[in-house]
PDB file of C-alpha atoms in Angstrom:
ATOM      1  CA  MET T  16     -30.390  24.959 -81.452  1.00  0.00           C
ATOM      2  CA  GLY T  17     -26.798  24.385 -81.529  1.00  0.00           C
ATOM      3  CA  VAL T  18     -24.580  24.709 -78.722  1.00  0.00           C
ATOM      4  CA  GLU T  19     -24.366  28.401 -78.657  1.00  0.00           C
ATOM      5  CA  GLY T  20     -28.002  28.233 -77.783  1.00  0.00           C
ATOM      6  CA  THR T  21     -28.142  25.780 -75.262  1.00  0.00           C
ATOM      7  CA  LEU T  22     -25.150  27.698 -73.547  1.00  0.00           C
ATOM      8  CA  GLU T  23     -27.165  30.993 -73.616  1.00  0.00           C
ATOM      9  CA  TYR T  24     -30.127  28.893 -71.974  1.00  0.00           C
ATOM     10  CA  ILE T  25     -28.231  27.494 -69.398  1.00  0.00           C
ATOM     11  CA  SER T  26     -26.895  30.788 -68.225  1.00  0.00           C
ATOM     12  CA  ASP T  27     -30.241  32.308 -68.663  1.00  0.00           C
ATOM     13  CA  PHE T  28     -31.576  29.652 -66.496  1.00  0.00           C
ATOM     14  CA  LEU T  29     -28.538  29.782 -63.755  1.00  0.00           C
ATOM     15  CA  SER T  30     -28.951  33.705 -63.546  1.00  0.00           C
ATOM     16  CA  SER T  31     -32.331  33.913 -62.778  1.00  0.00           C
ATOM     17  CA  MET T  32     -31.799  31.537 -60.104  1.00  0.00           C
ATOM     18  CA  LYS T  33     -29.427  33.854 -58.346  1.00  0.00           C
ATOM     19  CA  LYS T  34     -31.653  36.910 -58.510  1.00  0.00           C
ATOM     20  CA  LYS T  35     -34.601  34.970 -56.736  1.00  0.00           C
ATOM     21  CA  LYS T  36     -34.677  36.964 -53.116  1.00  0.00           C
ATOM     22  CA  LYS T  37     -35.296  35.246 -50.089  1.00  0.00           C
ATOM     23  CA  LYS T  38     -37.997  36.066 -48.534  1.00  0.00           C
ATOM     24  CA  LYS T  39     -37.851  37.440 -44.679  1.00  0.00           C
ATOM     25  CA  GLN T  40     -39.630  35.766 -41.793  1.00  0.00           C
ATOM     26  CA  THR T  41     -42.161  37.458 -40.001  1.00  0.00           C
ATOM     27  CA  GLN T  42     -40.792  38.547 -36.900  1.00  0.00           C
ATOM     28  CA  THR T  43     -41.946  40.229 -33.416  1.00  0.00           C
ATOM     29  CA  VAL T  44     -39.775  42.674 -31.774  1.00  0.00           C
ATOM     30  CA  ALA T  45     -40.827  43.983 -28.259  1.00  0.00           C
ATOM     31  CA  LEU T  46     -39.125  47.265 -26.829  1.00  0.00           C
ATOM     32  CA  LYS T  47     -39.166  48.775 -23.486  1.00  0.00           C
ATOM     33  CA  ILE T  48     -39.825  52.278 -24.030  1.00  0.00           C
ATOM     34  CA  ARG T  49     -40.170  54.960 -20.979  1.00  0.00           C
ATOM     35  CA  MET T  50     -43.591  56.232 -21.843  1.00  0.00           C
ATOM     36  CA  ASP T  51     -45.687  58.894 -19.404  1.00  0.00           C
ATOM     37  CA  CYS T  52     -48.744  59.552 -21.171  1.00  0.00           C
ATOM     38  CA  GLU T  53     -51.213  58.708 -24.019  1.00  0.00           C
ATOM     39  CA  GLY T  54     -49.219  61.395 -26.361  1.00  0.00           C
ATOM     40  CA  CYS T  55     -46.381  59.466 -25.584  1.00  0.00           C
ATOM     41  CA  ALA T  56     -47.574  56.190 -26.523  1.00  0.00           C
ATOM     42  CA  ARG T  57     -48.936  57.574 -29.972  1.00  0.00           C
ATOM     43  CA  LYS T  58     -46.032  59.154 -31.003  1.00  0.00           C
ATOM     44  CA  VAL T  59     -44.097  55.813 -30.239  1.00  0.00           C
ATOM     45  CA  LYS T  60     -46.841  53.946 -32.605  1.00  0.00           C
ATOM     46  CA  LYS T  61     -46.317  56.461 -35.162  1.00  0.00           C
ATOM     47  CA  VAL T  62     -43.060  56.454 -35.524  1.00  0.00           C
ATOM     48  CA  LEU T  63     -42.668  52.351 -34.992  1.00  0.00           C
ATOM     49  CA  SER T  64     -45.325  51.977 -37.786  1.00  0.00           C
ATOM     50  CA  GLY T  65     -43.445  53.992 -40.091  1.00  0.00           C
ATOM     51  CA  VAL T  66     -40.834  51.448 -40.193  1.00  0.00           C
ATOM     52  CA  LYS T  67     -40.287  49.672 -43.237  1.00  0.00           C
ATOM     53  CA  GLY T  68     -42.037  46.200 -43.252  1.00  0.00           C
ATOM     54  CA  ALA T  69     -43.781  46.949 -40.057  1.00  0.00           C
ATOM     55  CA  LYS T  70     -47.410  45.303 -40.471  1.00  0.00           C
ATOM     56  CA  SER T  71     -48.784  46.006 -37.028  1.00  0.00           C
ATOM     57  CA  VAL T  72     -47.666  47.932 -33.834  1.00  0.00           C
ATOM     58  CA  ASP T  73     -48.966  47.565 -30.233  1.00  0.00           C
ATOM     59  CA  VAL T  74     -48.060  50.116 -27.355  1.00  0.00           C
ATOM     60  CA  ASP T  75     -49.048  49.068 -23.855  1.00  0.00           C
ATOM     61  CA  LEU T  76     -48.721  52.174 -21.853  1.00  0.00           C
ATOM     62  CA  LYS T  77     -48.887  50.394 -18.533  1.00  0.00           C
ATOM     63  CA  GLN T  78     -46.296  48.151 -19.006  1.00  0.00           C
ATOM     64  CA  GLN T  79     -44.240  50.675 -21.081  1.00  0.00           C
ATOM     65  CA  LYS T  80     -43.893  47.939 -23.987  1.00  0.00           C
ATOM     66  CA  ALA T  81     -44.237  48.452 -27.567  1.00  0.00           C
ATOM     67  CA  THR T  82     -44.276  45.391 -29.911  1.00  0.00           C
ATOM     68  CA  VAL T  83     -43.697  45.796 -33.391  1.00  0.00           C
ATOM     69  CA  THR T  84     -44.785  42.746 -35.923  1.00  0.00           C
ATOM     70  CA  GLY T  85     -43.519  42.210 -39.545  1.00  0.00           C
ATOM     71  CA  ASN T  86     -40.671  41.769 -42.055  1.00  0.00           C
ATOM     72  CA  VAL T  87     -38.751  44.113 -39.920  1.00  0.00           C
ATOM     73  CA  GLU T  88     -35.208  43.717 -38.113  1.00  0.00           C
ATOM     74  CA  PRO T  89     -34.516  44.423 -34.648  1.00  0.00           C
ATOM     75  CA  LYS T  90     -31.765  46.937 -35.002  1.00  0.00           C
ATOM     76  CA  LYS T  91     -33.839  49.148 -37.324  1.00  0.00           C
ATOM     77  CA  VAL T  92     -36.656  49.322 -34.846  1.00  0.00           C
ATOM     78  CA  LEU T  93     -34.796  50.108 -32.182  1.00  0.00           C
ATOM     79  CA  ALA T  94     -33.012  52.650 -34.192  1.00  0.00           C
ATOM     80  CA  ALA T  95     -36.586  54.253 -34.928  1.00  0.00           C
ATOM     81  CA  ALA T  96     -37.634  54.030 -31.639  1.00  0.00           C
ATOM     82  CA  GLN T  97     -34.323  55.823 -30.187  1.00  0.00           C
ATOM     83  CA  THR T  98     -35.339  58.973 -32.653  1.00  0.00           C
ATOM     84  CA  THR T  99     -38.332  59.423 -30.213  1.00  0.00           C
ATOM     85  CA  LYS T 100     -35.724  60.765 -27.740  1.00  0.00           C
ATOM     86  CA  LYS T 101     -37.126  58.291 -25.171  1.00  0.00           C
ATOM     87  CA  LYS T 102     -35.241  55.725 -22.984  1.00  0.00           C
ATOM     88  CA  VAL T 103     -35.503  52.580 -25.023  1.00  0.00           C
ATOM     89  CA  GLU T 104     -34.068  48.641 -24.863  1.00  0.00           C
ATOM     90  CA  LEU T 105     -35.379  45.620 -25.960  1.00  0.00           C
ATOM     91  CA  TRP T 106     -37.824  43.586 -23.891  1.00  0.00           C
ATOM     92  CA  PRO T 107     -35.498  42.266 -21.149  1.00  0.00           C
ATOM     93  CA  TYR T 108     -38.204  40.096 -19.530  1.00  0.00           C
ATOM     94  CA  VAL T 109     -39.385  36.783 -19.854  1.00  0.00           C
ATOM     95  CA  PRO T 110     -41.465  34.349 -17.886  1.00  0.00           C
ATOM     96  CA  TYR T 111     -39.817  33.190 -14.736  1.00  0.00           C
ATOM     97  CA  ASN T 112     -40.495  29.659 -15.647  1.00  0.00           C
ATOM     98  CA  LEU T 113     -38.399  29.517 -18.629  1.00  0.00           C
ATOM     99  CA  VAL T 114     -34.843  30.646 -16.903  1.00  0.00           C
ATOM    100  CA  ALA T 115     -32.940  28.084 -15.192  1.00  0.00           C
ATOM    101  CA  ASN T 116     -32.465  30.065 -11.674  1.00  0.00           C
ATOM    102  CA  PRO T 117     -35.020  32.650 -11.599  1.00  0.00           C
ATOM    103  CA  TYR T 118     -34.120  34.077  -8.067  1.00  0.00           C
ATOM    104  CA  VAL T 119     -30.226  34.769  -8.919  1.00  0.00           C
ATOM    105  CA  ALA T 120     -29.656  38.451  -7.965  1.00  0.00           C
ATOM    106  CA  GLN T 121     -29.377  39.443 -11.687  1.00  0.00           C
ATOM    107  CA  ALA T 122     -32.646  38.069 -12.905  1.00  0.00           C
ATOM    108  CA  TYR T 123     -34.624  39.962 -10.003  1.00  0.00           C
ATOM    109  CA  ASP T 124     -36.608  43.180 -11.212  1.00  0.00           C
ATOM    110  CA  LYS T 125     -39.164  44.939  -9.145  1.00  0.00           C
ATOM    111  CA  LYS T 126     -40.290  46.762 -12.114  1.00  0.00           C
ATOM    112  CA  ALA T 127     -40.808  43.660 -14.150  1.00  0.00           C
ATOM    113  CA  PRO T 128     -44.634  42.580 -14.899  1.00  0.00           C
ATOM    114  CA  PRO T 129     -46.074  40.219 -12.916  1.00  0.00           C
ATOM    115  CA  ASN T 130     -44.725  36.637 -13.449  1.00  0.00           C
ATOM    116  CA  HIS T 131     -41.689  37.871 -15.330  1.00  0.00           C
ATOM    117  CA  VAL T 132     -37.816  38.046 -14.496  1.00  0.00           C
ATOM    118  CA  ARG T 133     -35.084  39.461 -16.377  1.00  0.00           C
ATOM    119  CA  LYS T 134     -33.527  37.377 -18.945  1.00  0.00           C
ATOM    120  CA  VAL T 135     -30.291  36.531 -17.811  1.00  0.00           C
ATOM    121  CA  PRO T 136     -27.633  33.904 -19.345  1.00  0.00           C
ATOM    122  CA  ASP T 137     -27.638  30.240 -18.268  1.00  0.00           C
ATOM    123  CA  THR T 138     -24.301  30.718 -16.880  1.00  0.00           C
ATOM    124  CA  ALA T 139     -25.247  32.983 -13.926  1.00  0.00           C
ATOM    125  CA  ASN T 140     -25.554  30.712 -11.012  1.00  0.00           C
ATOM    126  CA  ILE T 141     -26.062  30.904  -7.411  1.00  0.00           C
ATOM    127  CA  THR T 142     -22.873  30.383  -5.539  1.00  0.00           C
ATOM    128  CA  GLU T 143     -24.232  28.916  -2.477  1.00  0.00           C
ATOM    129  CA  THR T 144     -22.704  25.979  -3.139  1.00  0.00           C
ATOM    130  CA  THR T 145     -19.131  26.772  -1.817  1.00  0.00           C
ATOM    131  CA  VAL T 146     -20.341  29.132   0.981  1.00  0.00           C
ATOM    132  CA  ASP T 147     -22.360  25.908   2.112  1.00  0.00           C
ATOM    133  CA  ASP T 148     -19.017  23.723   1.885  1.00  0.00           C
ATOM    134  CA  ARG T 149     -17.455  26.010   4.381  1.00  0.00           C
ATOM    135  CA  TYR T 150     -20.148  26.054   6.647  1.00  0.00           C
ATOM    136  CA  SER T 151     -20.832  22.155   6.705  1.00  0.00           C
ATOM    137  CA  ASN T 152     -17.106  21.796   7.068  1.00  0.00           C
ATOM    138  CA  MET T 153     -17.252  24.131   9.932  1.00  0.00           C
ATOM    139  CA  PHE T 154     -19.525  22.372  11.935  1.00  0.00           C
ATOM    140  CA  SER T 155     -18.631  18.664  10.691  1.00  0.00           C
ATOM    141  CA  ASP T 156     -17.886  15.830  13.194  1.00  0.00           C
ATOM    142  CA  GLU T 157     -14.836  14.922  11.138  1.00  0.00           C
ATOM    143  CA  ASN T 158     -13.397  18.412  11.804  1.00  0.00           C
ATOM    144  CA  PRO T 159     -11.023  18.192  14.948  1.00  0.00           C
ATOM    145  CA  ASN T 160     -11.161  22.074  14.813  1.00  0.00           C
ATOM    146  CA  ALA T 161     -15.271  22.157  14.728  1.00  0.00           C
ATOM    147  CA  CYS T 162     -17.328  24.113  16.970  1.00  0.00           C
ATOM    148  CA  SER T 163     -18.153  22.100  20.617  1.00  0.00           C
ATOM    149  CA  ILE T 164     -20.807  23.897  22.040  1.00  0.00           C
ATOM    150  CA  MET T 165     -22.838  20.878  21.918  1.00  0.00           C
TER     151      MET T 165
END
């Protein structure tokens, strides 16, 4: 085995290393789908179970929720669900104890399941601090123009 054989062996070894595909991790994709009856739920379940890589599909008619588990991409699951001609979006709710400010106006949704709020970015703040400062200055003892009704 000369130099040529050694180079061929090394090139074959390196090319086989590149061909190995990474395995996709199992993901869970939750969707909020407008469903009215059991027929709608069956239709959604049939379409979502046809997605490549889907291992299990759970449909909850009461919560209007469909959950797909498997080696799937959220975009593909969402696209497949939209083929049912139903109103579809990714599941927008999280448990209220996982949100920094669960009482912000954007987080409250009366259609949310119990103990859940709409997921909002952490930058959504309560703007009470600027309002509180104005009111506290208005009734401050150090302000000469403060209310003197007392």
